[in-house]
mmCIF file of C-alpha atoms in Angstrom:
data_model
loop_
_atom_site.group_PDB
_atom_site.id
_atom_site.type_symbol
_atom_site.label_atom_id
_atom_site.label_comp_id
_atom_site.label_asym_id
_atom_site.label_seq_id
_atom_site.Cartn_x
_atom_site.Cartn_y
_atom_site.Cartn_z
ATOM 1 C CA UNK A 387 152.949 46.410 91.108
ATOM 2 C CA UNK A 388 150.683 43.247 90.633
ATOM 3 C CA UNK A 389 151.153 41.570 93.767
ATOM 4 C CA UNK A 390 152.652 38.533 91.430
ATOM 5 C CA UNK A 391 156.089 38.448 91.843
ATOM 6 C CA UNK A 392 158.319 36.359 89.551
ATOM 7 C CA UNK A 393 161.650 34.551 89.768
ATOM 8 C CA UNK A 394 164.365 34.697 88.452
ATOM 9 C CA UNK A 395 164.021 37.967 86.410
ATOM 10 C CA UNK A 396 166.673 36.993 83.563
ATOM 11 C CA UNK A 397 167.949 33.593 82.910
ATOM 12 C CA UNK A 398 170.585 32.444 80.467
ATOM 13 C CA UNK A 399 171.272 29.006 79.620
ATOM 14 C CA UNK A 400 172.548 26.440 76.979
ATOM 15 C CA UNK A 401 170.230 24.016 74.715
ATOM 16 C CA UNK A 402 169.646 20.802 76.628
ATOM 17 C CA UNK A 403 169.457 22.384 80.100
ATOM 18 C CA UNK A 404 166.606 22.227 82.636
ATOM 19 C CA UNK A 405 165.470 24.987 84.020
ATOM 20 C CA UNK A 406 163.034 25.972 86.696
ATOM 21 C CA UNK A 407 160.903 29.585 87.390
ATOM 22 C CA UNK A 408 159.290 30.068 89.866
ATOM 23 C CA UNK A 409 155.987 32.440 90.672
ATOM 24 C CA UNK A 410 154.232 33.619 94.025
ATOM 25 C CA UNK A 411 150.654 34.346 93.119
ATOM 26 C CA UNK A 412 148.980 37.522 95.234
ATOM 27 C CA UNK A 413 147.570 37.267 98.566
ATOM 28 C CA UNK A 414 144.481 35.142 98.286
ATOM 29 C CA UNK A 415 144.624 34.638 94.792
ATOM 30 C CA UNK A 416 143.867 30.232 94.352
ATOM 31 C CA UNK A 417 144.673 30.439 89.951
ATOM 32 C CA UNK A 418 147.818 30.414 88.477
ATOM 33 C CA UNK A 419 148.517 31.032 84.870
ATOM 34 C CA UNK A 420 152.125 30.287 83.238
ATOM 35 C CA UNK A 421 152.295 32.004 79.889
ATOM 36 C CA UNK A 422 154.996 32.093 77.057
ATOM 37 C CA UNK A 423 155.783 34.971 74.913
ATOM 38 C CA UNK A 424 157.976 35.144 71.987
ATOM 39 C CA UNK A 425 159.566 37.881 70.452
ATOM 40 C CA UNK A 426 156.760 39.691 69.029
ATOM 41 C CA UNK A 427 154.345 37.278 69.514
ATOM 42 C CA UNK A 428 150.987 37.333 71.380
ATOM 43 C CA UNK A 429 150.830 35.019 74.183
ATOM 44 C CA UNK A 430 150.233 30.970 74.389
ATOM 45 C CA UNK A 431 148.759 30.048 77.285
ATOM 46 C CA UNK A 432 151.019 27.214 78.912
ATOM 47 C CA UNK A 433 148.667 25.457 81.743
ATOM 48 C CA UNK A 434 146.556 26.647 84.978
ATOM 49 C CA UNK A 435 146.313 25.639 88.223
ATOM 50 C CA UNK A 436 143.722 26.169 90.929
ATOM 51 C CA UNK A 437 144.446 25.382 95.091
ATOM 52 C CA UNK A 438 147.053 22.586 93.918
ATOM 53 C CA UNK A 439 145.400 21.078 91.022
ATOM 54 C CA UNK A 440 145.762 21.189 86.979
ATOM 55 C CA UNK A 441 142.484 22.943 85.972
ATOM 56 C CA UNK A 442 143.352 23.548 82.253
ATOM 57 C CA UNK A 443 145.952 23.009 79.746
ATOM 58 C CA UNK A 444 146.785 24.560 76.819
ATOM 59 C CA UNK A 445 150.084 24.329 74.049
ATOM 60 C CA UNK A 446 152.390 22.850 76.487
ATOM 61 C CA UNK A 447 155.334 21.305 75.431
ATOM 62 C CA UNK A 448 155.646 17.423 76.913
ATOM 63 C CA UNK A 449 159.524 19.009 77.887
ATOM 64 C CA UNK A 450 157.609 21.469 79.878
ATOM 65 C CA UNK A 451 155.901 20.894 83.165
ATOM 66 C CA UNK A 452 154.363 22.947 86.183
ATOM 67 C CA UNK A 453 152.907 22.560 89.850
ATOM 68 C CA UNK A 454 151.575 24.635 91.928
ATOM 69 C CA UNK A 455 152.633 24.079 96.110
ATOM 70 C CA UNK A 456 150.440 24.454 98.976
ATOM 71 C CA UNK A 457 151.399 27.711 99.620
ATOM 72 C CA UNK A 458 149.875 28.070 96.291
ATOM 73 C CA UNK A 459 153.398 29.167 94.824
ATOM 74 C CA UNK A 460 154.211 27.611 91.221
ATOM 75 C CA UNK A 461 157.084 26.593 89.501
ATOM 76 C CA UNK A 462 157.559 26.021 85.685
ATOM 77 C CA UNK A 463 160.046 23.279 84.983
ATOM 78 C CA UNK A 464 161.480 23.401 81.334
ATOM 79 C CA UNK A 465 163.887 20.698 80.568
ATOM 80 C CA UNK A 466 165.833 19.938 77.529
ATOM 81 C CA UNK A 467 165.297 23.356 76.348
ATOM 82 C CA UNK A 468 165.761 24.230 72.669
ATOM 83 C CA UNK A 469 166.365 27.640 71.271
ATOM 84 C CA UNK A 470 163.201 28.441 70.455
ATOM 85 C CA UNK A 471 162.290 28.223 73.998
ATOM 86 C CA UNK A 472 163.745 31.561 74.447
ATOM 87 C CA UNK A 473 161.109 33.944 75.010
ATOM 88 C CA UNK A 474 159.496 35.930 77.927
ATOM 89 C CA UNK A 475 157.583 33.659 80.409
ATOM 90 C CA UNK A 476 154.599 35.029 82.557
ATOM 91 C CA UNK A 477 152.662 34.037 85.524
ATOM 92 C CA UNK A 478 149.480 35.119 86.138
ATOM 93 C CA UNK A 479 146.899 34.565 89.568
ATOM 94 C CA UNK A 480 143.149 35.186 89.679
ATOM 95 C CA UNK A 481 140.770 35.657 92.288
ATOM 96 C CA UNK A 482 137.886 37.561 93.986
ATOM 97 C CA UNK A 483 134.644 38.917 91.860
ATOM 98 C CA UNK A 484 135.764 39.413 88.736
ATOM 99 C CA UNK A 485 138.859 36.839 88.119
ATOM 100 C CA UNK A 486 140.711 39.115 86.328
ATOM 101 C CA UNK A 487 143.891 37.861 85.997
ATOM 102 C CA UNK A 488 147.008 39.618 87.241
ATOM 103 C CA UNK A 489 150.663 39.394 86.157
ATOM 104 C CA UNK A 490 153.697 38.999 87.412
ATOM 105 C CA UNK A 491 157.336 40.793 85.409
ATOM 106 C CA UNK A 492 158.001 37.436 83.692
ATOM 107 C CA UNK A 493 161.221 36.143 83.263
ATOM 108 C CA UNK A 494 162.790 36.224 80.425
ATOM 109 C CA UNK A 495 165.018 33.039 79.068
ATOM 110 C CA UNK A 496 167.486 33.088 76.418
ATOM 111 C CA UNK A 497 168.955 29.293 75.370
ATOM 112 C CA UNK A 498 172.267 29.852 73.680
ATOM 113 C CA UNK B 932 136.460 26.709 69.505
ATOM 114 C CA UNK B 933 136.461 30.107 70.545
ATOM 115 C CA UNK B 934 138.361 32.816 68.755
ATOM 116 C CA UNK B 935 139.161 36.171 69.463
ATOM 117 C CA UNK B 936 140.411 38.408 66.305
ATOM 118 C CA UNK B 937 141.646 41.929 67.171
ATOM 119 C CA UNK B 938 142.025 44.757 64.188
ATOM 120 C CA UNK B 939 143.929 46.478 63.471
ATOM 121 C CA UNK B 940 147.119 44.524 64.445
ATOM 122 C CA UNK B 941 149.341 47.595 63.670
ATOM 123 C CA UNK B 942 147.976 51.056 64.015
ATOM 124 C CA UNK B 943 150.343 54.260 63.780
ATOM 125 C CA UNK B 944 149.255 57.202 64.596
ATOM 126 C CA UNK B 945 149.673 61.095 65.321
ATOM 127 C CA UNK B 946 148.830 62.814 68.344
ATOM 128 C CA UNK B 947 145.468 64.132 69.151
ATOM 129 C CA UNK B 948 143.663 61.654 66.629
ATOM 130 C CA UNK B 949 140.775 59.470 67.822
ATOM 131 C CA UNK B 950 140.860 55.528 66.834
ATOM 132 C CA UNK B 951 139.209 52.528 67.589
ATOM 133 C CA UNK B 952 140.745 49.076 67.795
ATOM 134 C CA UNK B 953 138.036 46.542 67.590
ATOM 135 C CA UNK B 954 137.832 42.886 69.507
ATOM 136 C CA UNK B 955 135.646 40.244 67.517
ATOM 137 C CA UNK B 956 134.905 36.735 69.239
ATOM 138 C CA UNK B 957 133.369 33.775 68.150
ATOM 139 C CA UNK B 958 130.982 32.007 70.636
ATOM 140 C CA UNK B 959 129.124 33.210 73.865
ATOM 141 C CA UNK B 960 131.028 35.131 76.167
ATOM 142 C CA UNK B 961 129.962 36.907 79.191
ATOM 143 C CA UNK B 962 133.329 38.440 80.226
ATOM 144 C CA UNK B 963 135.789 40.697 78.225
ATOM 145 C CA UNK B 964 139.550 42.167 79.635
ATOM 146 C CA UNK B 965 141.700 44.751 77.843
ATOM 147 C CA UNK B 966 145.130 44.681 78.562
ATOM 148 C CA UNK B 967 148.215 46.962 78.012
ATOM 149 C CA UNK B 968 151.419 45.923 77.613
ATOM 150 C CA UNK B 969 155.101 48.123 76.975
ATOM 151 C CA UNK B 970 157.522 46.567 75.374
ATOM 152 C CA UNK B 971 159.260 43.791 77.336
ATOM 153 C CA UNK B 972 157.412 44.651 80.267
ATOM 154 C CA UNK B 973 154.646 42.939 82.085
ATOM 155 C CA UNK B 974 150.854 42.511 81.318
ATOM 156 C CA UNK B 975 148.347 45.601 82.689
ATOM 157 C CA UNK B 976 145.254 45.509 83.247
ATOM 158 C CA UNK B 977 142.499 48.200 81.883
ATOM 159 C CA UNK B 978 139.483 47.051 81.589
ATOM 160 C CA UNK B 979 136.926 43.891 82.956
ATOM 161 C CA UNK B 980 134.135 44.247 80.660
ATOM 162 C CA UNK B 981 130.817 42.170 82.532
ATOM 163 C CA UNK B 982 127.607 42.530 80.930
ATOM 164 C CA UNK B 983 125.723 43.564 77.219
ATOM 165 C CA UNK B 984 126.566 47.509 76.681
ATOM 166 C CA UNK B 985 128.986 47.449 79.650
ATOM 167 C CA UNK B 986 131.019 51.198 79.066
ATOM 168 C CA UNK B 987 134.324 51.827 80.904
ATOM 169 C CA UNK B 988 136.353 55.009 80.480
ATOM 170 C CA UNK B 989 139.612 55.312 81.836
ATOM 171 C CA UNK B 990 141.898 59.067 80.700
ATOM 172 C CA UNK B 991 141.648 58.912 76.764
ATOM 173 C CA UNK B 992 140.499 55.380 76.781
ATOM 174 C CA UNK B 993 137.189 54.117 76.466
ATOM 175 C CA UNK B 994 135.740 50.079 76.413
ATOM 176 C CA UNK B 995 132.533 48.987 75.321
ATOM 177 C CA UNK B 996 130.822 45.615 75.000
ATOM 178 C CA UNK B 997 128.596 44.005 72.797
ATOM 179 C CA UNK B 998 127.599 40.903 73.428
ATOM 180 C CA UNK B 999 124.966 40.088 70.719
ATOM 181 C CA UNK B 1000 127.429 41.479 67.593
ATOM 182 C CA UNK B 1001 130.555 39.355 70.161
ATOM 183 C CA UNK B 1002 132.200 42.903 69.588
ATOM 184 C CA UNK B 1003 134.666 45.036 71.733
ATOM 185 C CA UNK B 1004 136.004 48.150 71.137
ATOM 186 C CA UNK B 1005 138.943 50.045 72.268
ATOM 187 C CA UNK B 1006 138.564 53.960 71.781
ATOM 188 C CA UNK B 1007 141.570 56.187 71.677
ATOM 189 C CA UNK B 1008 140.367 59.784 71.934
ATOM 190 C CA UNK B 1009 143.086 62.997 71.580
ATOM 191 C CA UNK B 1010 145.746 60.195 71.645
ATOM 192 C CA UNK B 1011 149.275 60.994 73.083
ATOM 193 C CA UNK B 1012 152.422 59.735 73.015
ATOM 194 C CA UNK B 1013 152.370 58.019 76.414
ATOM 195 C CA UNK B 1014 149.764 55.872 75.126
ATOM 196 C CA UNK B 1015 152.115 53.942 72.679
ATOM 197 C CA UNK B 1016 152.091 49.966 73.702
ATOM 198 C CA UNK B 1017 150.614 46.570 72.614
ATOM 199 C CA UNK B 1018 147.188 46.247 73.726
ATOM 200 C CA UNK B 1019 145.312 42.712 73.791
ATOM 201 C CA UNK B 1020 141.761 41.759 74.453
ATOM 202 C CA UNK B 1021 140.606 38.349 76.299
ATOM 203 C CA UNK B 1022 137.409 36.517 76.450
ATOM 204 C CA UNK B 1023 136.488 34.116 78.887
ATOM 205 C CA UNK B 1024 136.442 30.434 77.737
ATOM 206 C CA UNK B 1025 134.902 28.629 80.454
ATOM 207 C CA UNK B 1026 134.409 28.134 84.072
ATOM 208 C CA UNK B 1027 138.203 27.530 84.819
ATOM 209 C CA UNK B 1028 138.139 31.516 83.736
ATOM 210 C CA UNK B 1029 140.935 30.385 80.974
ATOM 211 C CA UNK B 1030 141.360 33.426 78.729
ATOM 212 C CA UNK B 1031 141.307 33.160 74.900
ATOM 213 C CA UNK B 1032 143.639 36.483 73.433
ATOM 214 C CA UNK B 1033 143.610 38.097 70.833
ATOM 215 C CA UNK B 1034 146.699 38.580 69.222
ATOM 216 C CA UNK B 1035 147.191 42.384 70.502
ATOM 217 C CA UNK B 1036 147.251 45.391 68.750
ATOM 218 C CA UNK B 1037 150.606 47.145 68.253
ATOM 219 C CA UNK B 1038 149.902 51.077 68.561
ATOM 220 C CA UNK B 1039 152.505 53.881 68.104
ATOM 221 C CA UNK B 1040 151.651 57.094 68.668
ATOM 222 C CA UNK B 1041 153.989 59.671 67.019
ATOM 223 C CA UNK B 1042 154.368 63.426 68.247
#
């Protein structure tokens, strides 16, 4: 167990929907991560944010969008979602000497 | 732009064989993970990799760094079944400790 816990675990949903995941990063940890993974694909880093604030960006979608609280908990927003959205999203947190990043189960969406 | 290139991408193999899977990256980097991963299951981490000729063993698997060749390796030694799963490498791209993969190497280890 990482200490990052993801929710929901499974999600299943139509094209055109909005939906929203959600991540608790471990105890201390100020970086969060959101990742997608396809079937059989590596992964694509989504976006990061550090204490509150976008740090970095990568091949997000302009459908997609994330935040991170001040409890430092994150949510993912995915909105008029497409069926090649389906694939197995992760969140990750950082911290202490060596930032290695830890992850969470993912959830995994399927748009039907 | 850094890139990270992993080889083999597919690797099947029998038990108690040795193999290396090998991490190449592009520009200065002075931080290296491996990762495991099982099929649809999470990310794992194995190894942080810090300095020039950094060496960590863990069971039948070894890391090593190279910073001057921007080389990794991955050493399987006696492999066994258990160690059948996708492993990826990372690099470090920048002070935001953003992670450039690789794009994982698929291993199956048959009896």
């Amino acid at each position: 167990d990482s200490g990052v816990t993801q929710t929901p675990k499974h999600l299943i949903t139509a094209t055109g929907q909005r939906v929203t995941l959600r991540c608790s990063p471990r105890s201390g940890d100020l970086s969060v991560y959101w990742y997608q993974q396809s079937l059989d694909q590596g992964l694509q880093f989504l976006i990061q944010y550090y204490n509150g604030e976008e740090r970095a960006k990568g091949n997000i979608l302009e459908r997609f969008s994330a935040q991170q609280f001040p409890d430092l908990h994150s949510e993912l927003n995915l909105s008029s979602l497409e069926l090649g959205d389906s694939a197995l999203y992760f969140c990750a947190s950082s911290g202490g000497s060596y930032n290695e990043q830890f992850f969470g189960p993912g959830t995994r969406l399927t748009v039907l | 732009e850094l890139k990270v290139e992993q080889n083999p991408l597919f690797l099947s193999m029998q038990e108690g064989k040795n193999y290396t899977i090998y991490c190449n990256y592009s520009t200065t980097s002075d931080r290296l993970y491996w990762y495991r991963q099982d099929p649809g299951k999470s990310l794992e981490s194995l190894f942080v990799l810090l300095s020039n000729g950094a060496v960590k063993q863990e069971g039948r698997l070894m890391a090593s760094l190279d910073t001057k060749a921007r080389l990794s390796t991955l050493h399987i030694t006696a492999a066994v079944h258990d160690l059948s799963a996708t492993y990826f490498c990372a690099v470090v791209l920048d002070s935001n400790y953003q992670l450039i993969w690789g794009a994982g190497t698929k291993l199956i280890i048959k009896p």
